[in-house]
Structure formats: C-alpha cells, structure tokens
Amino acid sequence: MTSPAPSSLPTTEAAILEAVALGIPAALSDLGALVRIPGIAWPAFDQTQLERSADAVAELARETGVFDEVRVLRAHVDDTEELGQPAVLATRVAKGGKPTILLYAHHDVQPPGDDELWQTPPFEPTVRDGRLYGRGAADDKAGIMAHIAALRAAAEVLGDDFDLGVSLFIEGEEEYGSRSFARFLRDNADALRADAIVVADSGNLDSHTPGLTVSLRGNARFTLTVRTLEHASHSGMFGGAVPDAMMAAVTLLATLWDADGAVAVQGMTAREGDTPAYSEETLRGETGLLEGVSPIGRDDILGRIWNKPSITITGIDATSVAQASNTLLPEVSVVISARVAPGQHAKDAFAAVEAHLRAHAPFGAELTFTDVDLGDGFLVDTSGWAVELTRGAMADGYGVDAVDLGVGGSIPFIADLVREFPGAQILVTGVEDPHSRAHSPNESLHLETFRNAVRTEALLLARMNAHDAAS
C-alpha cells in the first residue's frame, strides 16, 4: 500500500513520490535479478559472478538516462600489482551552480553459509510476509536499487530541470575488506568529489522509524595462534602435566571478559553518549536470545552496542568433533573480532588487546598474531545543511521523524572517504531493519522500509537539486 504524499509538500515533490510509487514494482524486479547473481568477492568463489554483478549494475545505471558516463573499473590493492574487484562508477556533472551528491553502495555479498539453514535458496529471491528473502536482498543490493529507483523518479519528474551533479559508486569488495577502496578513491578523486556522500549501507531503528547513522564502531580483526608443543602427544600419557594448546587458548581467551561479559582489556575505551530507550525484551526479539540466557555487559543496552567495545571469537581452527582423538593439541588458531568504540583509533585498540593477551598468556604459551585488519570508527558532524535536508526527507519519506543512530557494526572505508574528501558531508543511511539478518541465513528486506527509503532519497535528490552549492 502506497502512503499518500503529505499535503504540505510542493507539487514537484508530490509528483516525485507518485513516480516512486509507480516505480517500486520494477525496482523490486530488478532487485530480484541482482539477488540471483552470487557475486562474492572472496577468492574461493567464482569471480565471474562478481563481473556479472558489476555489469548488471552498470546497465541499470545507464538505463536511468541520468549519467554522462558509466564505467566498470578496478583499482590496484594498495601499491601492489594485484587488482581489486570490479566497481561501477557513473558520473553526471552539476549545472547551474548546483551541488554534487555521491551515492555509494556495494554489489558484492557475503557467502551464503550452510544452505540447509535457509528456508528458501539464498540466491532465489522469495517474498513472504512482507519481506524479500535472499543473500544481498538487504545488504547491500537494496542500497543499490534505492539509489537507482530514486534517480529514476527524480529524473522522470524534474526532466531538464534536473541540474544536480550525481556520482554513483557501487563497490565490489566491501564484504572482503574494501582492499582497493583507498586506491580507487585516489585514482578517481575528481569523478568522486562531492558536496555530500550518501552511504546506503546501514540500517534503521525499526521497520517504521528511519535512522541517520551518526556513529559507528571501528574494528580490529586478527588471527591469534596459540602454540604449546612441538608435536601432538597422547592425552592419556601426558595429560595433567603438559598444557595443550586448547587448554592454553581457552584459559587465555576467558581473560578478555569480566564476570558480566563486558570487555576486560585495559586500554580499550568507551564513549559517553545518550541512546534511545531499548528494552531487554526488544533485544531478545531481534536477536533470538534464548530463554534463560542473559545479556552481557552493563548499563543501557544500546550504549553497550553503540558506544562500548566488544570482543567476539568468530572462528577457530582445531580438530573437529568428528575427527577428535585422545590427543594433546600442539597448536590452536582463532579469529578475534574486536569492535572499537567511536573516538578510539583501531590501531590503539589492537595494541591494547595484543598487550593484554601477551600479558595473560598461560604456562608461557607462544602467541603469534597474523592477518591484522584495522578500521577506524566514525562520528558524524551533524551541523551541515545536507544533514538537515536528509532528516527532513526522512520525515516526509517515512512519515516519522528520523532518529540519530549509533551502529555497533563497522564501515571502515568511511575513514577513507573522510580523509580523501574532508569537505564532504557524510550521510550514512540504509534500508535494513533489526530483523534483516544481514550476513546470516535468511537475510531479508522489509518491503515497506525499502519503499520508504526510496521515497526519502528521491525527496533528498529533489531538495538538493533546489539547493545552491555556494550556500
């Protein structure tokens, strides 16, 4: 059901909302076609699918008729000869003194994981109960289609009066660490330079309330290898005298948290900040927390997620249950994912975690740190004109005032955007709601949220088109 345009909106904006409503079926059909392409940037997967995905997005950009040029490009990874994954860059030069907006999303997706955990095939888009299910349906192919659908509506209504400069940057490796992102920005700085940058890769407070993300935690991810023996030994012959790597690893990892489950690493900081009301009942409903299992940490729940650090063990290499034998393991490796409070540099947080682990290594266990991946958090300057326009567009697009959000997840490449384009206003938006399950089995997009996100962005384009870049 289409929401009526607010009666207070100008005729042009009301017409844009009507164009959005008429265009939603086509947008969802195009989204379904994108979901069917399993474009995964990790090298273990078929990379030709990622090329298909980039080509499909480029064709969608061309069909809008908005852009002067649409290209599929790659950049080198740092200063190596290795090329990153294909990205789409479409550009349109501003006219008549209007500002330029850069629209970002990414077309690569997470691996699907265990297909048996999906109620329907991960790359077969399926609608049920007002949601579109499929890998990438929310993260972040819906972000792509929000941009495309909003551009279609704005171009249709504004016609020759559409003077806003627009750049569309659809990345192809966000889920794989954005390894060539910084180089891509440098190589294409002139084409990407903008007054405002919309990063459509976040979420909303709930399925009906829009959110403008104003803070993001950083991340420090690495592999820790714990070694105690030169070779495996019989657990019956030497158990009780020889510390195996699993015992050392479990003992060591347990020191990362206190009795409440809060991070116990000295040197990892927290940020002070107000958060909206959020109950334990809501947390349980949104996360599937089992009955009888308590939340971890202290103080208000959203403050724990938005403003405090967290540490999670996301992977482990050890003997599988099926292959278990009575053996003292010589070596165990784990992947540690630390989320860093906004305002602390990721390198400082990693240094704190490394120092903690080395200081607490039991029995003299040998520790090795590899595959370190760092990304700084982000705090938005909310005083700019583009932020004001975005909040107003959200209020009219959703019919509900926007809420400033912190997000517990990380978007490390935003630090690259800030560094390369310090004068641009960064607007972190998104189409996800708390039940989207991005990165998890049964990922889905709430269809009403998508419609409202398109309405919002189309209104933002129209209002930026009426804005003087010099003001």
Short mmCIF file of C-alpha atoms in Angstrom, two decimals, residues 27 30-32 34-35 37 39-40 50 53 57 60 103-111 118 123 132 134-148 168-175 178 181 198-204 410-411 413-414 427-433 436-440 443-445 450 453 457:
data_model
loop_
_atom_site.label_atom_id
_atom_site.label_comp_id
_atom_site.label_asym_id
_atom_site.label_seq_id
_atom_site.Cartn_x
_atom_site.Cartn_y
_atom_site.Cartn_z
CA ALA A 27 12.69 -1.72 -8.72
CA ASP A 30 15.46 -5.52 -10.74
CA LEU A 31 16.49 -6.19 -7.16
CA GLY A 32 15.43 -9.81 -7.53
CA LEU A 34 20.58 -8.79 -8.76
CA VAL A 35 19.98 -11.19 -5.86
CA ILE A 37 23.75 -13.26 -9.11
CA GLY A 39 28.70 -12.15 -6.59
CA ILE A 40 31.10 -12.92 -3.75
CA LEU A 50 31.14 -10.70 -9.50
CA SER A 53 27.03 -8.38 -10.98
CA VAL A 57 24.59 -2.66 -12.07
CA LEU A 60 20.89 -0.27 -14.55
CA LEU A 103 25.71 7.77 -3.92
CA TYR A 104 27.52 4.71 -2.54
CA ALA A 105 26.51 1.07 -2.12
CA HIS A 106 28.17 -2.28 -2.80
CA HIS A 107 27.19 -5.14 -5.10
CA ASP A 108 29.25 -7.94 -3.55
CA VAL A 109 27.63 -10.09 -0.87
CA GLN A 110 28.59 -12.37 1.97
CA PRO A 111 28.92 -16.10 1.29
CA TRP A 118 17.97 -21.16 4.71
CA PHE A 123 20.12 -16.80 -4.35
CA LEU A 132 12.08 -10.27 0.33
CA GLY A 134 17.82 -13.77 -0.31
CA ARG A 135 21.53 -13.16 0.16
CA GLY A 136 22.15 -9.48 -0.57
CA ALA A 137 18.45 -8.63 -0.59
CA ALA A 138 19.18 -6.14 2.19
CA ASP A 139 22.98 -5.91 2.34
CA ASP A 140 23.51 -4.19 0.03
CA LYS A 141 21.74 -4.74 -3.25
CA ALA A 142 18.72 -2.98 -1.79
CA GLY A 143 21.01 0.02 -1.28
CA ILE A 144 21.87 -0.08 -4.99
CA MET A 145 18.23 -0.24 -6.01
CA ALA A 146 17.26 2.54 -3.60
CA HIS A 147 19.71 4.76 -5.48
CA ILE A 148 18.54 3.61 -8.92
CA LEU A 168 27.23 6.69 -8.37
CA PHE A 169 29.92 4.47 -6.86
CA ILE A 170 28.97 0.82 -6.40
CA GLU A 171 31.85 -1.07 -4.85
CA GLY A 172 32.59 -4.74 -5.47
CA GLU A 173 34.56 -5.84 -2.41
CA GLU A 174 33.05 -4.30 0.73
CA GLU A 175 32.44 -7.72 2.26
CA SER A 178 37.47 -2.97 0.63
CA PHE A 181 38.99 1.22 -1.86
CA VAL A 198 25.20 9.08 0.86
CA VAL A 199 26.47 5.72 2.12
CA ALA A 200 23.47 3.40 1.80
CA ASP A 201 24.87 0.54 3.88
CA SER A 202 23.38 0.92 7.35
CA GLY A 203 20.00 0.47 8.96
CA ASN A 204 17.07 1.98 10.83
CA SER A 410 31.81 -1.04 11.35
CA ILE A 411 32.14 0.58 7.93
CA PHE A 413 36.10 2.68 4.46
CA ILE A 414 34.22 5.77 5.68
CA LEU A 427 25.26 10.77 5.27
CA VAL A 428 25.07 7.15 6.41
CA THR A 429 21.63 5.74 5.63
CA GLY A 430 20.27 2.30 4.80
CA VAL A 431 17.37 0.01 4.12
CA GLU A 432 17.92 -2.61 6.80
CA ASP A 433 15.77 -3.06 9.90
CA SER A 436 17.11 -8.14 8.23
CA ARG A 437 19.70 -10.68 9.43
CA ALA A 438 22.43 -9.31 7.18
CA HIS A 439 25.36 -11.76 6.90
CA SER A 440 23.18 -14.51 8.36
CA GLU A 443 18.68 -12.42 5.16
CA SER A 444 15.69 -10.32 4.15
CA LEU A 445 14.46 -6.88 3.19
CA PHE A 450 12.56 -0.22 1.09
CA ALA A 453 13.88 4.57 1.76
CA GLU A 457 16.21 9.51 -1.29
#
